[in-house]
Coordinates of C-alpha atoms in Angstrom, one line a residue:
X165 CA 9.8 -28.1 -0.2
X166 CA 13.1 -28.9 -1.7
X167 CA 12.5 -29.3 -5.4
X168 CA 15.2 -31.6 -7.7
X169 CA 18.6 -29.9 -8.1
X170 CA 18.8 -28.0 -11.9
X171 CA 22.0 -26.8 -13.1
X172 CA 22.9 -22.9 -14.7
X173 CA 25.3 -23.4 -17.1
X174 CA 26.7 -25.8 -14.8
X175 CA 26.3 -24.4 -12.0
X176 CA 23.6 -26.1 -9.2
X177 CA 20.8 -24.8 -8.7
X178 CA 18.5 -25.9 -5.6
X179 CA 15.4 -24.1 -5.3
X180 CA 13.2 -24.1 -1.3
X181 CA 9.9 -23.2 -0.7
X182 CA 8.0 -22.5 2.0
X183 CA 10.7 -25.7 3.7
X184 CA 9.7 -27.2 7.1
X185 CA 12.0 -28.2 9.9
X186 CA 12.8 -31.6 8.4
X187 CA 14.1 -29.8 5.7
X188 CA 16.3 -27.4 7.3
X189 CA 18.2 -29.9 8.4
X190 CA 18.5 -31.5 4.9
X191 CA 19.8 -28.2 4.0
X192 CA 22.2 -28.0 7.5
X193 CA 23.5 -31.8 7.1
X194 CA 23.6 -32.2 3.4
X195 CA 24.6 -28.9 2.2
X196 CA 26.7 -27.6 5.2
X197 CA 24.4 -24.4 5.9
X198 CA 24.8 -22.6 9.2
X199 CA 21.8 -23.1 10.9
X200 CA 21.8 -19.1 11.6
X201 CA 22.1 -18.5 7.9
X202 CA 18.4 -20.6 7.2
X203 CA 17.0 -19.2 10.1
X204 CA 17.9 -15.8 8.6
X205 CA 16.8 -16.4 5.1
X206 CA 13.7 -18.0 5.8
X207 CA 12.4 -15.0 8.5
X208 CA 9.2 -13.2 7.0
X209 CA 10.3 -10.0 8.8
X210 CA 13.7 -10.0 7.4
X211 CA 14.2 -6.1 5.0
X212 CA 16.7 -5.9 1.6
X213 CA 20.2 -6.7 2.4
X214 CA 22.9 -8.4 0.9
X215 CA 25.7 -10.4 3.1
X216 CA 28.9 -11.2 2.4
X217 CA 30.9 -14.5 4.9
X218 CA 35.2 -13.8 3.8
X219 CA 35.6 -17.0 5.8
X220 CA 33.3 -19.2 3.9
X221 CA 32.9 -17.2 0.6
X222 CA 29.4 -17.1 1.2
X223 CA 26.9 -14.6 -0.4
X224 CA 23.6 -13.9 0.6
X225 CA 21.1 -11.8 -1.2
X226 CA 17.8 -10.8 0.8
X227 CA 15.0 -8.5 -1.6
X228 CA 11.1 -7.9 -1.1
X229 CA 8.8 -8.8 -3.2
X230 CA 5.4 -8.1 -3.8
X231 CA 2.5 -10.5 -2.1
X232 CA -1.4 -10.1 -2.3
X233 CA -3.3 -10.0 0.5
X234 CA -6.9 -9.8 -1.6
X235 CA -5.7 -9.6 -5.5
X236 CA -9.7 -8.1 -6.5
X237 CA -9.2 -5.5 -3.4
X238 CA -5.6 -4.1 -3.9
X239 CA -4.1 -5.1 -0.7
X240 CA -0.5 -6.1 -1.0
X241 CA 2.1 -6.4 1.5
X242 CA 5.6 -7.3 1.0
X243 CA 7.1 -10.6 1.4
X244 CA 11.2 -10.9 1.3
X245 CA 13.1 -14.2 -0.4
X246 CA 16.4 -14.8 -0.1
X247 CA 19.6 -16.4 -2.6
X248 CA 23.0 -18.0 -1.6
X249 CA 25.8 -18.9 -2.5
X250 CA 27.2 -21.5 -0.9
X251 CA 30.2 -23.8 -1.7
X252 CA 29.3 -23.2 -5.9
X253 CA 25.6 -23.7 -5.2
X254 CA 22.9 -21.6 -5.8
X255 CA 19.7 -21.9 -3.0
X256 CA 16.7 -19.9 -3.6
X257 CA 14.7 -19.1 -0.5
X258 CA 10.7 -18.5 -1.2
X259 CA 9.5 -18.9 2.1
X260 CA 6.0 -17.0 1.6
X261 CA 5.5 -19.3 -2.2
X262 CA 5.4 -15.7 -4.0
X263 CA 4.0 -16.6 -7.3
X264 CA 6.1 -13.4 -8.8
X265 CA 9.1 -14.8 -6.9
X266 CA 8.6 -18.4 -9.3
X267 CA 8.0 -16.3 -11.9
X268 CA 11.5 -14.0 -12.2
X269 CA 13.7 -17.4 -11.1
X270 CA 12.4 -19.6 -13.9
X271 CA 11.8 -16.6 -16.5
X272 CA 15.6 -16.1 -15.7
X273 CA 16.5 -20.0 -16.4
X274 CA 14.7 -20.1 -20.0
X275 CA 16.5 -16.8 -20.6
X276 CA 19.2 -17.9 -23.6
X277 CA 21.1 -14.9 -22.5
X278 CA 21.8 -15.7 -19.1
X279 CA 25.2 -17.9 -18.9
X280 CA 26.3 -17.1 -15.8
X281 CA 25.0 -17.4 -11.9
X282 CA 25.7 -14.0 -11.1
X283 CA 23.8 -12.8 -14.3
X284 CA 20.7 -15.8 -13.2
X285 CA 20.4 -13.1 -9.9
X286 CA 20.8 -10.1 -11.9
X287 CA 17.7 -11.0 -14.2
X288 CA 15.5 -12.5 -11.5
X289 CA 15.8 -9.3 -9.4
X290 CA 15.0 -7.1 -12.8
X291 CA 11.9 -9.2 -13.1
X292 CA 10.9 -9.5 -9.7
X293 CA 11.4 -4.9 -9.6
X294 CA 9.2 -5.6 -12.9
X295 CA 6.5 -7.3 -11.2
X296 CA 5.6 -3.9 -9.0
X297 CA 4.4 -1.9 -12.2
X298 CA 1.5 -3.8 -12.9
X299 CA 0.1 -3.2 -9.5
X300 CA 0.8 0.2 -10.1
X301 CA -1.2 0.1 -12.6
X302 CA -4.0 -1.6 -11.1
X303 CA -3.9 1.1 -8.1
X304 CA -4.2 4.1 -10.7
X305 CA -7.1 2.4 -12.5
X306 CA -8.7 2.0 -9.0
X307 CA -7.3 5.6 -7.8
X308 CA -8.8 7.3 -11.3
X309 CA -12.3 5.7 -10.2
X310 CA -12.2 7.2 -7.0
X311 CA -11.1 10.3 -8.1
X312 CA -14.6 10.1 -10.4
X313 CA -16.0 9.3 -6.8
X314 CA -15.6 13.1 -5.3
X315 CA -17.9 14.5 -7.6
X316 CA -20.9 12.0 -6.3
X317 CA -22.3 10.5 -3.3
X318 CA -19.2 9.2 -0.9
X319 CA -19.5 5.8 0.1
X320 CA -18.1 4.2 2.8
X321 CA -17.2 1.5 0.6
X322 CA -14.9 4.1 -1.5
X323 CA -13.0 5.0 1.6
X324 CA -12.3 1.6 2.5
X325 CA -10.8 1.3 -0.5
X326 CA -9.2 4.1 -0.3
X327 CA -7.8 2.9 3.0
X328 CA -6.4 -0.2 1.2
X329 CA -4.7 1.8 -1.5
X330 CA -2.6 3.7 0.8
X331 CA -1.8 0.8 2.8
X332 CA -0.6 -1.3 -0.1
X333 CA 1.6 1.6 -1.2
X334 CA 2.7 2.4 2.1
X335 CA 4.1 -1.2 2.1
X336 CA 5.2 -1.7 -1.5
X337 CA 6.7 1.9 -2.1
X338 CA 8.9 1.1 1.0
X339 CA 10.3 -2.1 -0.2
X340 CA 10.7 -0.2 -3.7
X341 CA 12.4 2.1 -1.8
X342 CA 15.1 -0.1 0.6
X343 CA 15.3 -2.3 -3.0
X344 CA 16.5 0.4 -4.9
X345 CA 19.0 1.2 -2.1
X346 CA 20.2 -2.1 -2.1
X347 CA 20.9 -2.1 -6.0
X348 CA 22.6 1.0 -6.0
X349 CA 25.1 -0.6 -3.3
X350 CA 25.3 -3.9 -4.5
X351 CA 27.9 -2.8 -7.5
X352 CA 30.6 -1.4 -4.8
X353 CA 30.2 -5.0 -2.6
X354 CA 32.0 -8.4 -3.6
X355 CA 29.5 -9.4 -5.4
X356 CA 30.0 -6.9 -7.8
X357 CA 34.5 -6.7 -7.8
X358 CA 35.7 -7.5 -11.3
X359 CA 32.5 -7.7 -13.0
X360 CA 32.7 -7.3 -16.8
X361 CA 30.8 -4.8 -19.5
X362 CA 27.7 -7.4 -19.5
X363 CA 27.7 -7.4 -15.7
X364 CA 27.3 -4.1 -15.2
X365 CA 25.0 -3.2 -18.2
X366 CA 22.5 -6.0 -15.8
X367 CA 23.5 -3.9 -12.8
X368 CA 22.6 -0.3 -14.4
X369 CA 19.2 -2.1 -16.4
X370 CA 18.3 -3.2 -12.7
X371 CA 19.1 0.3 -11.4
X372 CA 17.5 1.9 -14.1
X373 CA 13.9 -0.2 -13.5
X374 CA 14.2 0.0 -9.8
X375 CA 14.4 4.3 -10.3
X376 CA 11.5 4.1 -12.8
X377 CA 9.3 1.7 -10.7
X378 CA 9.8 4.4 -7.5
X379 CA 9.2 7.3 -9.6
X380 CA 6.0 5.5 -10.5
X381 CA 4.8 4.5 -6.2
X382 CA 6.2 8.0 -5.7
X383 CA 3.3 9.8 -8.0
X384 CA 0.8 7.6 -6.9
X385 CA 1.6 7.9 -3.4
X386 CA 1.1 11.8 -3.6
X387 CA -2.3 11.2 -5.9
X388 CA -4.1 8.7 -3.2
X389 CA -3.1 11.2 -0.6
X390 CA -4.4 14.5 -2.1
X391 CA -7.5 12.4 -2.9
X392 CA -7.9 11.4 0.6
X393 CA -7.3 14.9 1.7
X394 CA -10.1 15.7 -0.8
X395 CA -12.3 13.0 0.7
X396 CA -11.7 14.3 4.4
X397 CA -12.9 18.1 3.4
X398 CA -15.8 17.2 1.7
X399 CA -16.8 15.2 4.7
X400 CA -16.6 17.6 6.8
X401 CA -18.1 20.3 4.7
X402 CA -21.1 17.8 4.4
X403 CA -21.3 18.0 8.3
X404 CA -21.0 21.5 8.8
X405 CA -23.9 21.9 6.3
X406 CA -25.6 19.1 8.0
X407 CA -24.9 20.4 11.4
X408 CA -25.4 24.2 10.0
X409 CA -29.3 23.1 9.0
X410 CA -30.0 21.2 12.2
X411 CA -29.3 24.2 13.9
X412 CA -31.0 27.1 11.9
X413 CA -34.4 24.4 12.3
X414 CA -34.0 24.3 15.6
X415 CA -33.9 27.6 16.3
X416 CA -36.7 28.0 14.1
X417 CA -38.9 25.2 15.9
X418 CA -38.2 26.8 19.0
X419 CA -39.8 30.1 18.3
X420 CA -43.7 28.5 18.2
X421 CA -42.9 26.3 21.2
X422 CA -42.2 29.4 23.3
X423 CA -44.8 31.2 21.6
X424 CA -47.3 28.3 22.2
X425 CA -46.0 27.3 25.6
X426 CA -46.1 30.6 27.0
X427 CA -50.1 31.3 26.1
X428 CA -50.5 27.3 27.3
X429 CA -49.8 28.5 30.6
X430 CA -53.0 28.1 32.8
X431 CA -53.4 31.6 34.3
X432 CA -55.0 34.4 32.4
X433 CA -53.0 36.5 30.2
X434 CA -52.8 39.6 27.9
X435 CA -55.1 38.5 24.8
X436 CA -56.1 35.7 26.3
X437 CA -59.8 36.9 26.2
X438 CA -59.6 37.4 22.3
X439 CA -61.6 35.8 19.9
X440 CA -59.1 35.1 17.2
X441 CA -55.9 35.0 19.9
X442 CA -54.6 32.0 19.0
X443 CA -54.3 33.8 15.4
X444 CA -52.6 36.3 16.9
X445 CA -50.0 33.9 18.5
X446 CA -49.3 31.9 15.4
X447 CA -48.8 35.7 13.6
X448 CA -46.4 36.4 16.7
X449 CA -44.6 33.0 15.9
X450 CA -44.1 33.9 12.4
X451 CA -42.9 37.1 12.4
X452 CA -40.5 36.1 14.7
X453 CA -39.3 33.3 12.9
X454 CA -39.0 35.4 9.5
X455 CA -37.2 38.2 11.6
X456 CA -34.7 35.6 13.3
X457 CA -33.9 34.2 9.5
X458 CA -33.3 37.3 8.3
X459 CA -31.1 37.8 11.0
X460 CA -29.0 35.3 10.7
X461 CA -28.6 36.1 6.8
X462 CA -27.3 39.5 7.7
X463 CA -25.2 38.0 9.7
X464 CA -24.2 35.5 7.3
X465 CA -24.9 32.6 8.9
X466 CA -26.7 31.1 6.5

């Protein structure tokens, strides 16, 4: 989709989503975009990187945002959209419709303070850094009931989720990560030469998010994965007492059925003439059950 054209303090603005072939070449015929440079900015698999064409004076901006999988379970992935400019025109690439992505381009338009194109991309990459905490906060509400979770029965349930937490911030610390990397450089590119005091306050108050949004995936990261490592002992200490009990009953069953077995033999043997023998047996069997436990308490296996 190629919505209406929208100016930024008179400067065009033509925002894409999610654009099928018919519109590429719209874009490639009306617009005079290299065919490569759509193919690039529309590719989901595309990471954080900013471009810079001396022939054409084009610049292209590439960042990952966040996109949900399952909102109610946690699982986010990250999706990257893309900016250029081209000839004075502004095209914004949302290829995966990222509702966060919508959210920072037209929360940067109805921003009074924003008079200028380059400022327009400063604030919509602060808000889209912005939109990571609040899943951040959603994974340490989740992570803080899980954490209540050792203490009781495990679930399987409460591992699956805790598969899905590390997963979404395996992904989303990550693009934090190669975001933040691209920030830090974009001041020293030629997108950011003779850029005045309001320019680079944007640049530091992106910076300055971006560090604060990693410091937060950082924590949690190591959180989720001491909880994990948590989960994985108590699992197996569960089975070694599990295993530990099978065993010591097993040992003890097998005592009678030797016992028993032996004097089931049809032949005659010693006591076998006995009145009360098979009282005598079942004594036998007892005693050396109660000698084997004590046994293995000595030897502190139980």
């Amino acid at each position: 989709m190629i919505k209406p054209e929208k100016t930024i303090n008179g400067t065009k603005w033509i925002e894409t989503i999610q654009i099928n072939a018919e519109e590429r070449a719209t874009l490639e015929d009306q617009y005079g975009i290299d065919e490569d440079i759509i193919e690039y900015v529309t590719d989901n698999d595309e990471s954080t990187n900013y471009v810079y064409d001396i022939n054409e004076d084009d610049q292209l901006f590439i960042f990952l945002a966040p996109y949900a999988l399952d909102k109610d379970a946690l699982r986010y992935i990250t999706q990257p959209f893309g900016m250029l400019l081209h000839k004075d025109v502004l095209f914004t690439f949302n290829q995966s419709h990222i509702p966060e992505v919508n959210t920072a381009l037209y929360s940067a338009l109805d921003n009074p303070e924003v008079k200028s194109v380059d400022a327009f991309i400063l604030e919509t990459l602060f808000t889209v850094v912005d939109s990571f905490i609040p899943i951040s906060r959603a994974i340490t509400k989740k992570r803080n009931y899980l954490d209540k979770m050792l203490n009781r029965k495990t679930k399987n349930s409460d591992l699956v989720s805790l598969s899905y937490l590390q997963q979404t911030l395996t992904f989303l610390s990550s693009a934090v990560q190669t975001n933040l990397s691209e920030l830090d450089r974009l001041p020293k590119t030629h997108f950011g030469v003779g850029a005045d005091q309001d320019k680079i306050d944007l640049f530091e108050d992106v910076q300055i998010e971006g560090e604060q949004v990693q410091r937060m995936f950082e924590i949690e990261t190591q959180v989720v994965d001491r909880i994990d490592h948590t989960f994985n002992s108590l699992a197996n200490n569960n089975l070694n007492d599990t295993m530990k009990f099978l065993t010591i009953w097993s040992l003890t069953m097998a005592v009678p059925t030797i016992i028993t077995g032996f004097y089931g033999m049809n032949v005659k043997l010693p006591l076998a003439g006995m009145q009360y023998a098979w009282m005598l047996t079942l004594g036998i069997s007892v005693a050396l059950i109660v000698a084997m436990l004590i046994m293995l308490k000595v030897w502190r296996k139980m």
